[in-house]
Tab-separated table of C-alpha atoms in Angstrom:
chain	number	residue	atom	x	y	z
A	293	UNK	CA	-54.801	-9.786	-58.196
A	294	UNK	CA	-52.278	-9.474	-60.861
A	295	UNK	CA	-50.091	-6.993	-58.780
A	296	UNK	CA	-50.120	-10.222	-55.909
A	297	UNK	CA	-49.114	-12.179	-58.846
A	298	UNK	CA	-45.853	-9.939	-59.761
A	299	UNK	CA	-44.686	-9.238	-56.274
A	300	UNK	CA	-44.884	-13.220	-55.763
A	301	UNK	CA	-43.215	-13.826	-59.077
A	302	UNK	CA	-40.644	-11.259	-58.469
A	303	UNK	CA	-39.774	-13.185	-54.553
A	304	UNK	CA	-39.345	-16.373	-56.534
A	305	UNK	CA	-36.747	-15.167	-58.843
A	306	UNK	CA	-35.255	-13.523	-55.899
A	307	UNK	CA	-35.371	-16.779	-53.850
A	308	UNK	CA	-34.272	-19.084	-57.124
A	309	UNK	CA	-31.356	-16.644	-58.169
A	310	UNK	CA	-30.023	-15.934	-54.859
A	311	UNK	CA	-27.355	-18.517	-52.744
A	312	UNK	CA	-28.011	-16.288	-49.384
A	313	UNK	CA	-29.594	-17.273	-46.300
A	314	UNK	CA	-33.460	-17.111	-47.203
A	315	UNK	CA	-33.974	-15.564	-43.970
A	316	UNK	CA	-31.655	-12.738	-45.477
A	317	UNK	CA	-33.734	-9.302	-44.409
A	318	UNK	CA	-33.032	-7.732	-48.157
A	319	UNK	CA	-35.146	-10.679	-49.254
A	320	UNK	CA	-38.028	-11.362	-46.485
A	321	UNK	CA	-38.762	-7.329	-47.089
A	322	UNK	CA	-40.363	-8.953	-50.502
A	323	UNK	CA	-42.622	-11.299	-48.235
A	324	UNK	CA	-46.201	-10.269	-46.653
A	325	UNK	CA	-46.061	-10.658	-42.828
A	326	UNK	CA	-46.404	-13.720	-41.665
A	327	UNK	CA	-45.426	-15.387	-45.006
A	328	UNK	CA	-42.242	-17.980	-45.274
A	329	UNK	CA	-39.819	-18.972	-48.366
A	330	UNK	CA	-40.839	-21.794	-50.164
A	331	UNK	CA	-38.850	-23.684	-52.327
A	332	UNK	CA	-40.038	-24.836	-55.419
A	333	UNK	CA	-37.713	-26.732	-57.370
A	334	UNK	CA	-33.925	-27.955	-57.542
A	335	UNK	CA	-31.002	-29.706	-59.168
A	336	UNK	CA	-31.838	-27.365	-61.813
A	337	UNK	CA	-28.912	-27.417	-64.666
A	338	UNK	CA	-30.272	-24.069	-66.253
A	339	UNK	CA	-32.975	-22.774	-64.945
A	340	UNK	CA	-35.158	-19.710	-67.229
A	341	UNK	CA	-38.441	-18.174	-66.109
A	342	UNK	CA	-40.587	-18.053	-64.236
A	343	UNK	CA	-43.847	-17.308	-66.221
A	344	UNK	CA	-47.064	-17.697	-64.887
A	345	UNK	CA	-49.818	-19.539	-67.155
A	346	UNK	CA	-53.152	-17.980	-67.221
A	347	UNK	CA	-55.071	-21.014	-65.549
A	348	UNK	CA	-52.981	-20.047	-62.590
A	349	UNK	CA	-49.650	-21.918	-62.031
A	350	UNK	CA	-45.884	-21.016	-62.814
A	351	UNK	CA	-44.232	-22.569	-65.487
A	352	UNK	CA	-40.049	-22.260	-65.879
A	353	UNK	CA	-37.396	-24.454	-67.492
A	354	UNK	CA	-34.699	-26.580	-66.952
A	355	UNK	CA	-32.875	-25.952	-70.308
A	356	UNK	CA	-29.658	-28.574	-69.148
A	357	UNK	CA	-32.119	-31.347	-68.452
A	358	UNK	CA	-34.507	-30.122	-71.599
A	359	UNK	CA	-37.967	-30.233	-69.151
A	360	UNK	CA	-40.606	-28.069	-68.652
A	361	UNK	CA	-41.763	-27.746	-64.483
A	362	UNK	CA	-45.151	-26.207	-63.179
A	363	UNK	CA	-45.803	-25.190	-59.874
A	364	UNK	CA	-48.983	-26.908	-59.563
């Protein structure tokens, strides 16, 4: 369960840091088959993290804007 957890964590950095096409075949090697990009979050004016929170959901922030997001 917690390797799932890093591999996803790891795609979302990917897909957050990254300007390419998401469809970009370095990237969707990251993905399980039959999985898709998913975007979680935008307008960011610094974004840090992610980190994911024990009770299962990520948590990053918007340092800029001075906010906190979850993914839940």
């Amino acid at each position: 369960m917690i390797i799932s957890r890093a591999v996803w964590l790891v795609a979302l950095v990917v897909a957050l840091a990254s300007a390419a096409n998401p469809e970009d075949a370095q990237r969707s090697a990251l993905l399980a088959p039959g999985a898709s990009w998913e975007k979680v979050s935008g307008g960011l004016g610094f974004g840090e993290g992610p980190a994911w929170h024990p009770d299962g959901y990520l948590l990053f922030e918007d340092v800029a804007n001075n906010r906190t997001l979850t993914s839940r």
